[in-house]
Short mmCIF file of N, CA and C in Angstrom, two decimals:
data_model
loop_
_atom_site.label_atom_id
_atom_site.label_comp_id
_atom_site.label_asym_id
_atom_site.label_seq_id
_atom_site.Cartn_x
_atom_site.Cartn_y
_atom_site.Cartn_z
N MET A 1379 100.76 108.03 97.32
CA MET A 1379 101.68 108.59 98.27
C MET A 1379 101.59 107.81 99.58
N ARG A 1380 102.69 107.47 100.14
CA ARG A 1380 102.73 106.80 101.43
C ARG A 1380 103.19 107.78 102.49
N THR A 1381 102.67 107.62 103.69
CA THR A 1381 103.00 108.49 104.81
C THR A 1381 103.36 107.63 106.01
N LEU A 1382 104.39 108.00 106.70
CA LEU A 1382 104.80 107.28 107.89
C LEU A 1382 104.84 108.25 109.06
N TRP A 1383 104.17 107.89 110.17
CA TRP A 1383 104.17 108.72 111.36
C TRP A 1383 104.98 108.03 112.45
N PRO A 1384 105.49 108.82 113.38
CA PRO A 1384 106.18 108.19 114.51
C PRO A 1384 105.16 107.47 115.38
N ASP A 1385 105.65 106.57 116.22
CA ASP A 1385 104.79 105.83 117.13
C ASP A 1385 105.15 106.22 118.55
N PRO A 1386 104.31 106.86 119.29
CA PRO A 1386 102.93 107.19 118.96
C PRO A 1386 102.85 108.35 117.99
N PRO A 1387 101.74 108.41 117.22
CA PRO A 1387 101.59 109.49 116.24
C PRO A 1387 101.35 110.84 116.90
N PRO A 1388 101.55 111.92 116.15
CA PRO A 1388 101.22 113.25 116.68
C PRO A 1388 99.76 113.30 117.13
N ALA A 1389 99.46 114.21 118.05
CA ALA A 1389 98.12 114.31 118.65
C ALA A 1389 97.03 114.43 117.60
N GLU A 1390 97.25 115.22 116.55
CA GLU A 1390 96.22 115.40 115.51
C GLU A 1390 95.93 114.09 114.79
N ILE A 1391 96.98 113.34 114.51
CA ILE A 1391 96.80 112.05 113.82
C ILE A 1391 96.14 111.05 114.77
N ALA A 1392 96.58 111.02 116.01
CA ALA A 1392 95.97 110.12 116.99
C ALA A 1392 94.47 110.42 117.12
N ALA A 1393 94.11 111.70 117.13
CA ALA A 1393 92.69 112.08 117.23
C ALA A 1393 91.93 111.63 115.99
N ALA A 1394 92.54 111.77 114.82
CA ALA A 1394 91.88 111.33 113.58
C ALA A 1394 91.70 109.81 113.57
N LEU A 1395 92.70 109.09 114.02
CA LEU A 1395 92.60 107.63 114.08
C LEU A 1395 91.53 107.20 115.09
N GLU A 1396 91.43 107.90 116.20
CA GLU A 1396 90.41 107.59 117.20
C GLU A 1396 89.01 107.88 116.65
N ALA A 1397 88.86 108.99 115.93
CA ALA A 1397 87.57 109.31 115.31
C ALA A 1397 87.20 108.24 114.28
N ARG A 1398 88.19 107.77 113.55
CA ARG A 1398 87.99 106.70 112.57
C ARG A 1398 87.53 105.42 113.28
N ARG A 1399 88.15 105.12 114.41
CA ARG A 1399 87.78 103.93 115.17
C ARG A 1399 86.35 104.06 115.69
N ARG A 1400 86.01 105.21 116.25
CA ARG A 1400 84.66 105.42 116.80
C ARG A 1400 83.59 105.31 115.71
N SER A 1401 83.89 105.76 114.52
CA SER A 1401 82.90 105.72 113.43
C SER A 1401 82.79 104.34 112.78
N GLY A 1402 83.75 103.45 113.06
CA GLY A 1402 83.73 102.12 112.46
C GLY A 1402 84.50 102.02 111.15
N LEU A 1403 85.03 103.14 110.67
CA LEU A 1403 85.77 103.10 109.40
C LEU A 1403 87.05 102.28 109.49
N HIS A 1404 87.56 102.09 110.67
CA HIS A 1404 88.82 101.36 110.86
C HIS A 1404 88.70 99.86 110.60
N ARG A 1405 87.49 99.34 110.47
CA ARG A 1405 87.30 97.89 110.36
C ARG A 1405 87.97 97.28 109.13
N LEU A 1406 88.28 98.10 108.14
CA LEU A 1406 88.95 97.59 106.95
C LEU A 1406 90.47 97.81 106.99
N ASP A 1407 90.94 98.56 107.99
CA ASP A 1407 92.37 98.82 108.09
C ASP A 1407 93.12 97.52 108.36
N GLU A 1408 94.35 97.48 107.91
CA GLU A 1408 95.18 96.30 108.07
C GLU A 1408 96.48 96.68 108.75
N VAL A 1409 97.14 95.69 109.33
CA VAL A 1409 98.46 95.90 109.91
C VAL A 1409 99.40 94.92 109.23
N TRP A 1410 100.41 95.46 108.58
CA TRP A 1410 101.40 94.68 107.85
C TRP A 1410 102.70 94.73 108.66
N GLU A 1411 102.99 93.63 109.33
CA GLU A 1411 104.21 93.53 110.13
C GLU A 1411 104.37 94.75 111.03
N GLY A 1412 103.30 95.10 111.73
CA GLY A 1412 103.31 96.19 112.68
C GLY A 1412 103.06 97.57 112.11
N VAL A 1413 102.87 97.70 110.80
CA VAL A 1413 102.63 98.99 110.15
C VAL A 1413 101.16 99.09 109.77
N LEU A 1414 100.48 100.13 110.28
CA LEU A 1414 99.07 100.34 109.98
C LEU A 1414 98.88 100.80 108.54
N HIS A 1415 97.99 100.13 107.82
CA HIS A 1415 97.60 100.51 106.47
C HIS A 1415 96.14 100.95 106.55
N VAL A 1416 95.90 102.25 106.40
CA VAL A 1416 94.56 102.81 106.49
C VAL A 1416 93.89 102.67 105.12
N VAL A 1417 92.72 102.07 105.12
CA VAL A 1417 92.02 101.74 103.88
C VAL A 1417 90.72 102.53 103.81
N PRO A 1418 90.44 103.17 102.67
CA PRO A 1418 89.17 103.91 102.57
C PRO A 1418 87.97 102.96 102.56
N ALA A 1419 86.84 103.48 102.95
CA ALA A 1419 85.60 102.70 102.92
C ALA A 1419 85.25 102.35 101.48
N PRO A 1420 84.66 101.18 101.25
CA PRO A 1420 84.31 100.80 99.88
C PRO A 1420 83.15 101.60 99.32
N SER A 1421 83.12 101.68 98.00
CA SER A 1421 82.04 102.39 97.31
C SER A 1421 80.82 101.48 97.17
N GLY A 1422 79.74 102.05 96.70
CA GLY A 1422 78.55 101.26 96.41
C GLY A 1422 78.81 100.20 95.35
N GLU A 1423 79.64 100.52 94.37
CA GLU A 1423 79.96 99.55 93.32
C GLU A 1423 80.73 98.36 93.89
N HIS A 1424 81.63 98.65 94.82
CA HIS A 1424 82.39 97.60 95.49
C HIS A 1424 81.43 96.67 96.25
N ALA A 1425 80.51 97.27 96.98
CA ALA A 1425 79.51 96.49 97.73
C ALA A 1425 78.62 95.69 96.79
N ASP A 1426 78.27 96.27 95.63
CA ASP A 1426 77.46 95.58 94.63
C ASP A 1426 78.16 94.30 94.16
N ILE A 1427 79.43 94.41 93.84
CA ILE A 1427 80.20 93.24 93.39
C ILE A 1427 80.27 92.22 94.52
N ALA A 1428 80.51 92.66 95.76
CA ALA A 1428 80.58 91.74 96.90
C ALA A 1428 79.27 90.97 97.07
N GLN A 1429 78.15 91.65 96.93
CA GLN A 1429 76.85 90.99 97.06
C GLN A 1429 76.66 89.95 95.96
N GLN A 1430 77.02 90.32 94.75
CA GLN A 1430 76.90 89.37 93.65
C GLN A 1430 77.76 88.13 93.89
N LEU A 1431 78.99 88.35 94.39
CA LEU A 1431 79.88 87.22 94.66
C LEU A 1431 79.30 86.32 95.75
N ALA A 1432 78.66 86.93 96.75
CA ALA A 1432 78.04 86.13 97.81
C ALA A 1432 77.01 85.17 97.22
N VAL A 1433 76.22 85.67 96.30
CA VAL A 1433 75.19 84.84 95.67
C VAL A 1433 75.81 83.80 94.74
N ILE A 1434 76.72 84.22 93.89
CA ILE A 1434 77.30 83.34 92.88
C ILE A 1434 78.15 82.24 93.50
N LEU A 1435 78.94 82.56 94.52
CA LEU A 1435 79.87 81.59 95.10
C LEU A 1435 79.25 80.67 96.14
N ASP A 1436 78.09 81.05 96.68
CA ASP A 1436 77.49 80.28 97.76
C ASP A 1436 77.22 78.82 97.37
N GLY A 1437 76.49 78.61 96.30
CA GLY A 1437 76.13 77.24 95.89
C GLY A 1437 77.34 76.38 95.58
N PRO A 1438 78.25 76.82 94.70
CA PRO A 1438 79.41 75.99 94.40
C PRO A 1438 80.28 75.69 95.62
N ALA A 1439 80.41 76.65 96.53
CA ALA A 1439 81.22 76.41 97.74
C ALA A 1439 80.55 75.35 98.62
N ARG A 1440 79.27 75.51 98.85
CA ARG A 1440 78.56 74.55 99.71
C ARG A 1440 78.50 73.17 99.06
N ASP A 1441 78.34 73.12 97.73
CA ASP A 1441 78.35 71.84 97.02
C ASP A 1441 79.67 71.11 97.20
N ALA A 1442 80.76 71.87 97.37
CA ALA A 1442 82.09 71.29 97.56
C ALA A 1442 82.38 71.00 99.03
N GLY A 1443 81.40 71.23 99.91
CA GLY A 1443 81.60 70.98 101.33
C GLY A 1443 82.38 72.08 102.03
N LEU A 1444 82.40 73.27 101.43
CA LEU A 1444 83.13 74.40 101.98
C LEU A 1444 82.15 75.45 102.51
N TRP A 1445 82.67 76.43 103.28
CA TRP A 1445 81.83 77.43 103.89
C TRP A 1445 82.19 78.81 103.35
N PRO A 1446 81.29 79.43 102.57
CA PRO A 1446 81.56 80.76 102.03
C PRO A 1446 81.27 81.87 103.04
N THR A 1447 82.10 82.87 103.07
CA THR A 1447 81.87 84.07 103.88
C THR A 1447 82.29 85.28 103.06
N ILE A 1448 81.36 85.81 102.31
CA ILE A 1448 81.67 87.02 101.56
C ILE A 1448 81.34 88.19 102.48
N GLY A 1449 82.37 88.86 102.87
CA GLY A 1449 82.36 89.92 103.86
C GLY A 1449 83.74 89.90 104.50
N GLU A 1450 84.14 91.03 105.01
CA GLU A 1450 85.50 91.17 105.52
C GLU A 1450 85.73 90.31 106.75
N PHE A 1451 86.96 89.82 106.89
CA PHE A 1451 87.39 89.10 108.08
C PHE A 1451 88.89 89.32 108.26
N ASN A 1452 89.38 89.03 109.46
CA ASN A 1452 90.79 89.24 109.79
C ASN A 1452 91.59 87.98 109.52
N LEU A 1453 92.38 87.97 108.45
CA LEU A 1453 93.23 86.83 108.15
C LEU A 1453 94.62 87.13 108.71
N GLY A 1454 95.01 86.37 109.69
CA GLY A 1454 96.28 86.55 110.37
C GLY A 1454 96.17 86.02 111.77
N ASP A 1455 97.25 86.11 112.51
CA ASP A 1455 97.28 85.52 113.84
C ASP A 1455 97.02 86.50 114.97
N SER A 1456 97.19 87.80 114.70
CA SER A 1456 97.02 88.77 115.77
C SER A 1456 96.89 90.17 115.19
N GLU A 1457 96.69 91.14 116.06
CA GLU A 1457 96.53 92.52 115.63
C GLU A 1457 97.83 93.16 115.17
N THR A 1458 98.94 92.44 115.22
CA THR A 1458 100.21 93.01 114.76
C THR A 1458 100.55 92.66 113.33
N ASP A 1459 99.78 91.75 112.70
CA ASP A 1459 100.04 91.39 111.30
C ASP A 1459 98.84 90.65 110.73
N PHE A 1460 97.99 91.39 110.02
CA PHE A 1460 96.80 90.76 109.45
C PHE A 1460 96.35 91.53 108.20
N ARG A 1461 95.55 90.85 107.37
CA ARG A 1461 94.94 91.48 106.21
C ARG A 1461 93.42 91.30 106.34
N VAL A 1462 92.68 92.13 105.60
CA VAL A 1462 91.22 92.08 105.64
C VAL A 1462 90.71 91.88 104.21
N PRO A 1463 90.63 90.63 103.76
CA PRO A 1463 90.09 90.41 102.42
C PRO A 1463 88.60 90.69 102.37
N ASP A 1464 88.08 90.77 101.16
CA ASP A 1464 86.65 91.07 100.95
C ASP A 1464 85.77 89.85 101.14
N GLY A 1465 86.36 88.69 101.26
CA GLY A 1465 85.60 87.48 101.48
C GLY A 1465 86.51 86.28 101.44
N GLY A 1466 85.91 85.14 101.72
CA GLY A 1466 86.69 83.91 101.70
C GLY A 1466 85.80 82.70 101.62
N ILE A 1467 86.42 81.59 101.36
CA ILE A 1467 85.78 80.29 101.42
C ILE A 1467 86.66 79.45 102.33
N HIS A 1468 86.03 78.78 103.28
CA HIS A 1468 86.74 78.09 104.35
C HIS A 1468 86.42 76.61 104.36
N ALA A 1469 87.34 75.82 104.91
CA ALA A 1469 87.14 74.38 105.02
C ALA A 1469 86.02 74.05 106.00
N LYS A 1470 85.85 74.89 107.02
CA LYS A 1470 84.77 74.69 107.98
C LYS A 1470 84.20 76.05 108.37
N ARG A 1471 83.07 76.04 109.02
CA ARG A 1471 82.41 77.30 109.41
C ARG A 1471 83.35 78.08 110.33
N PRO A 1472 83.68 79.32 109.94
CA PRO A 1472 84.63 80.09 110.75
C PRO A 1472 84.00 80.65 112.02
N SER A 1473 84.86 80.85 113.01
CA SER A 1473 84.42 81.50 114.24
C SER A 1473 85.61 82.24 114.84
N GLY A 1474 85.33 83.19 115.70
CA GLY A 1474 86.40 83.94 116.34
C GLY A 1474 86.79 85.17 115.54
N THR A 1475 87.80 85.87 116.02
CA THR A 1475 88.24 87.12 115.42
C THR A 1475 89.35 86.93 114.41
N TRP A 1476 90.27 86.01 114.68
CA TRP A 1476 91.45 85.83 113.84
C TRP A 1476 91.37 84.50 113.11
N PHE A 1477 91.62 84.55 111.80
CA PHE A 1477 91.59 83.36 110.97
C PHE A 1477 93.03 83.10 110.52
N ALA A 1478 93.59 81.97 110.86
CA ALA A 1478 94.96 81.66 110.49
C ALA A 1478 95.10 81.49 108.98
N SER A 1479 94.03 81.04 108.33
CA SER A 1479 94.07 80.83 106.88
C SER A 1479 92.64 80.85 106.34
N ALA A 1480 92.54 80.66 105.05
CA ALA A 1480 91.27 80.45 104.35
C ALA A 1480 91.60 79.55 103.17
N THR A 1481 90.64 78.79 102.73
CA THR A 1481 90.87 77.93 101.57
C THR A 1481 91.00 78.78 100.31
N LEU A 1482 90.13 79.78 100.20
CA LEU A 1482 90.14 80.71 99.07
C LEU A 1482 89.88 82.11 99.62
N VAL A 1483 90.61 83.09 99.13
CA VAL A 1483 90.43 84.48 99.53
C VAL A 1483 89.90 85.27 98.34
N VAL A 1484 88.93 86.15 98.60
CA VAL A 1484 88.37 87.04 97.59
C VAL A 1484 88.85 88.46 97.86
N GLU A 1485 89.39 89.09 96.84
CA GLU A 1485 89.78 90.50 96.91
C GLU A 1485 89.08 91.23 95.76
N ILE A 1486 88.44 92.35 96.08
CA ILE A 1486 87.85 93.21 95.07
C ILE A 1486 88.75 94.44 94.97
N VAL A 1487 89.36 94.64 93.82
CA VAL A 1487 90.34 95.70 93.62
C VAL A 1487 89.65 97.06 93.64
N SER A 1488 90.27 97.98 94.36
CA SER A 1488 89.82 99.37 94.40
C SER A 1488 90.97 100.25 93.94
N PRO A 1489 90.67 101.44 93.42
CA PRO A 1489 91.75 102.32 92.98
C PRO A 1489 92.78 102.56 94.08
N GLY A 1490 94.04 102.33 93.76
CA GLY A 1490 95.12 102.58 94.69
C GLY A 1490 95.26 101.55 95.80
N ASP A 1491 94.53 100.45 95.74
CA ASP A 1491 94.64 99.49 96.84
C ASP A 1491 95.89 98.62 96.70
N GLU A 1492 96.10 97.75 97.66
CA GLU A 1492 97.32 96.95 97.73
C GLU A 1492 97.06 95.46 97.54
N THR A 1493 96.00 95.12 96.83
CA THR A 1493 95.63 93.72 96.66
C THR A 1493 96.79 92.86 96.20
N TRP A 1494 97.46 93.26 95.15
CA TRP A 1494 98.52 92.42 94.56
C TRP A 1494 99.75 92.31 95.46
N GLU A 1495 99.94 93.27 96.38
CA GLU A 1495 101.07 93.19 97.31
C GLU A 1495 100.79 92.22 98.46
N LYS A 1496 99.55 91.74 98.59
CA LYS A 1496 99.18 90.84 99.68
C LYS A 1496 99.52 89.37 99.38
N LEU A 1497 99.86 89.04 98.15
CA LEU A 1497 100.05 87.65 97.77
C LEU A 1497 101.07 86.91 98.64
N PRO A 1498 102.24 87.48 98.94
CA PRO A 1498 103.18 86.75 99.81
C PRO A 1498 102.60 86.44 101.19
N PHE A 1499 101.83 87.37 101.75
CA PHE A 1499 101.19 87.13 103.05
C PHE A 1499 100.21 85.97 102.93
N TYR A 1500 99.37 85.99 101.90
CA TYR A 1500 98.40 84.91 101.72
C TYR A 1500 99.11 83.57 101.53
N SER A 1501 100.18 83.57 100.80
CA SER A 1501 100.94 82.34 100.61
C SER A 1501 101.49 81.82 101.94
N ALA A 1502 102.06 82.72 102.73
CA ALA A 1502 102.60 82.33 104.03
C ALA A 1502 101.51 81.77 104.94
N HIS A 1503 100.25 82.15 104.70
CA HIS A 1503 99.13 81.67 105.49
C HIS A 1503 98.39 80.53 104.80
N GLN A 1504 99.04 79.93 103.82
CA GLN A 1504 98.55 78.70 103.17
C GLN A 1504 97.20 78.85 102.48
N VAL A 1505 96.91 80.03 101.93
CA VAL A 1505 95.68 80.22 101.17
C VAL A 1505 95.87 79.51 99.82
N LYS A 1506 94.99 78.56 99.52
CA LYS A 1506 95.15 77.72 98.32
C LYS A 1506 94.83 78.47 97.03
N GLU A 1507 93.76 79.27 97.04
CA GLU A 1507 93.38 79.99 95.83
C GLU A 1507 93.01 81.42 96.18
N LEU A 1508 93.25 82.31 95.21
CA LEU A 1508 92.88 83.72 95.32
C LEU A 1508 91.97 84.06 94.16
N LEU A 1509 90.94 84.80 94.46
CA LEU A 1509 90.02 85.29 93.45
C LEU A 1509 90.08 86.81 93.51
N ILE A 1510 90.62 87.42 92.46
CA ILE A 1510 90.80 88.87 92.44
C ILE A 1510 89.91 89.46 91.35
N ILE A 1511 88.96 90.29 91.79
CA ILE A 1511 87.98 90.90 90.91
C ILE A 1511 88.34 92.37 90.75
N ASP A 1512 88.43 92.84 89.51
CA ASP A 1512 88.71 94.25 89.26
C ASP A 1512 87.52 94.86 88.53
N PRO A 1513 86.66 95.60 89.26
CA PRO A 1513 85.46 96.18 88.63
C PRO A 1513 85.77 97.18 87.54
N ARG A 1514 86.84 97.96 87.68
CA ARG A 1514 87.17 98.96 86.66
C ARG A 1514 87.64 98.30 85.37
N GLN A 1515 88.42 97.26 85.48
CA GLN A 1515 88.91 96.54 84.30
C GLN A 1515 87.95 95.45 83.84
N ARG A 1516 86.98 95.13 84.71
CA ARG A 1516 86.02 94.05 84.45
C ARG A 1516 86.74 92.73 84.21
N THR A 1517 87.67 92.43 85.13
CA THR A 1517 88.46 91.20 85.01
C THR A 1517 88.31 90.35 86.26
N VAL A 1518 88.49 89.06 86.06
CA VAL A 1518 88.53 88.09 87.13
C VAL A 1518 89.84 87.34 86.99
N ASP A 1519 90.68 87.42 88.01
CA ASP A 1519 91.93 86.66 88.05
C ASP A 1519 91.77 85.58 89.11
N TRP A 1520 91.90 84.33 88.68
CA TRP A 1520 91.82 83.22 89.63
C TRP A 1520 93.22 82.65 89.72
N LEU A 1521 93.76 82.60 90.92
CA LEU A 1521 95.14 82.17 91.13
C LEU A 1521 95.17 80.98 92.07
N SER A 1522 96.13 80.09 91.82
CA SER A 1522 96.31 78.92 92.67
C SER A 1522 97.73 78.93 93.23
N ARG A 1523 97.87 78.54 94.48
CA ARG A 1523 99.18 78.51 95.15
C ARG A 1523 99.95 77.29 94.68
N ALA A 1524 101.14 77.54 94.16
CA ALA A 1524 102.03 76.47 93.69
C ALA A 1524 102.86 75.93 94.85
N ASP A 1525 103.53 74.81 94.63
CA ASP A 1525 104.35 74.20 95.67
C ASP A 1525 105.44 75.13 96.18
N ASP A 1526 105.93 76.02 95.32
CA ASP A 1526 106.99 76.95 95.74
C ASP A 1526 106.45 78.17 96.47
N GLY A 1527 105.12 78.24 96.68
CA GLY A 1527 104.51 79.34 97.41
C GLY A 1527 104.05 80.50 96.54
N SER A 1528 104.41 80.48 95.26
CA SER A 1528 103.95 81.54 94.36
C SER A 1528 102.52 81.23 93.91
N TYR A 1529 101.87 82.24 93.36
CA TYR A 1529 100.53 82.05 92.81
C TYR A 1529 100.60 82.10 91.30
N ARG A 1530 99.85 81.20 90.68
CA ARG A 1530 99.81 81.13 89.22
C ARG A 1530 98.36 81.19 88.76
N PRO A 1531 98.13 81.85 87.61
CA PRO A 1531 96.76 81.92 87.08
C PRO A 1531 96.23 80.54 86.72
N ILE A 1532 94.96 80.33 87.00
CA ILE A 1532 94.27 79.10 86.59
C ILE A 1532 92.98 79.50 85.89
N GLU A 1533 92.51 78.64 85.01
CA GLU A 1533 91.26 78.92 84.32
C GLU A 1533 90.06 78.50 85.14
N ARG A 1534 90.23 77.43 85.93
CA ARG A 1534 89.11 76.87 86.69
C ARG A 1534 89.59 76.53 88.09
N SER A 1535 88.76 76.78 89.07
CA SER A 1535 89.09 76.46 90.45
C SER A 1535 89.21 74.95 90.64
N ALA A 1536 90.16 74.54 91.46
CA ALA A 1536 90.27 73.14 91.85
C ALA A 1536 89.42 72.87 93.09
N LEU A 1537 88.89 73.93 93.69
CA LEU A 1537 88.14 73.81 94.94
C LEU A 1537 86.63 73.80 94.75
N ILE A 1538 86.15 74.63 93.84
CA ILE A 1538 84.72 74.72 93.58
C ILE A 1538 84.47 74.61 92.08
N ASP A 1539 83.28 74.26 91.70
CA ASP A 1539 82.95 74.06 90.29
C ASP A 1539 82.61 75.39 89.63
N LEU A 1540 83.68 76.15 89.30
CA LEU A 1540 83.49 77.45 88.67
C LEU A 1540 84.80 77.86 88.01
N SER A 1541 84.68 78.53 86.88
CA SER A 1541 85.87 79.04 86.19
C SER A 1541 85.87 80.56 86.25
N ALA A 1542 87.04 81.12 86.00
CA ALA A 1542 87.16 82.59 85.98
C ALA A 1542 86.28 83.17 84.88
N ALA A 1543 86.24 82.54 83.71
CA ALA A 1543 85.43 83.05 82.60
C ALA A 1543 83.94 82.99 82.94
N ASP A 1544 83.49 81.88 83.55
CA ASP A 1544 82.09 81.77 83.94
C ASP A 1544 81.71 82.84 84.96
N LEU A 1545 82.59 83.05 85.93
CA LEU A 1545 82.31 84.06 86.95
C LEU A 1545 82.25 85.45 86.34
N ALA A 1546 83.20 85.78 85.48
CA ALA A 1546 83.22 87.09 84.83
C ALA A 1546 81.93 87.32 84.03
N GLN A 1547 81.45 86.28 83.39
CA GLN A 1547 80.23 86.40 82.59
C GLN A 1547 78.99 86.57 83.47
N ARG A 1548 78.99 85.99 84.66
CA ARG A 1548 77.82 86.07 85.54
C ARG A 1548 77.74 87.37 86.31
N ILE A 1549 78.84 88.11 86.41
CA ILE A 1549 78.82 89.38 87.15
C ILE A 1549 78.13 90.45 86.31
N ASP A 1550 77.21 91.15 86.92
CA ASP A 1550 76.58 92.31 86.30
C ASP A 1550 77.46 93.51 86.65
N TRP A 1551 78.44 93.79 85.80
CA TRP A 1551 79.46 94.79 86.09
C TRP A 1551 78.85 96.18 86.20
N PRO A 1552 79.35 96.98 87.15
CA PRO A 1552 78.87 98.36 87.24
C PRO A 1552 79.33 99.15 86.03
N PRO A 1553 78.65 100.24 85.70
CA PRO A 1553 79.11 101.07 84.59
C PRO A 1553 80.57 101.46 84.79
N ALA A 1554 81.31 101.52 83.72
CA ALA A 1554 82.77 101.78 83.78
C ALA A 1554 83.11 103.04 84.56
N ALA A 1555 82.35 104.10 84.42
CA ALA A 1555 82.65 105.35 85.10
C ALA A 1555 82.43 105.27 86.61
N ALA A 1556 81.63 104.29 87.06
CA ALA A 1556 81.29 104.21 88.47
C ALA A 1556 82.04 103.11 89.21
N ALA A 1557 82.95 102.43 88.58
CA ALA A 1557 83.55 101.23 89.16
C ALA A 1557 84.68 101.50 90.14
N GLY A 1558 84.92 102.71 90.56
CA GLY A 1558 85.95 103.01 91.55
C GLY A 1558 85.51 102.58 92.93
N ARG A 1559 86.38 102.81 93.95
CA ARG A 1559 86.03 102.41 95.31
C ARG A 1559 85.29 103.49 96.02
#
């Protein structure tokens, strides 16, 4: 279900958003062309997969002369239009608050999330490859940006020495019943 509030929101909603900001839960929220997308906090299983990816992707990324950052960051130019992927691999060591692009973006799918709807945004920001991990389905989708801006599945990364099948095999998947966000 989607909900749209007027801007500024009603006092009760504004208070809830402020409480969310104070608690730090807002750090995963995104703004899509000026529209706030409130995202729930990740589960332990989500964090488990993120930690495993940090370990697995670190060596191949560094061997390729790239800089891995598994952890959320702001991909976009400003607070009016950005996404918060679960990680990335960059051409150089990132700094600052806003990242105009990433060489590779990592998304860990959570129930009801909008991962697949983010592809046009990532394409517009010149993200070369996307790595989409679905803990519930136990799948790894590795996508590469084509010349026309669309993403197409690939078996092996052109950026780092790793394939989708190898990565899927190396992940210690959470039990099926616990793989939600």
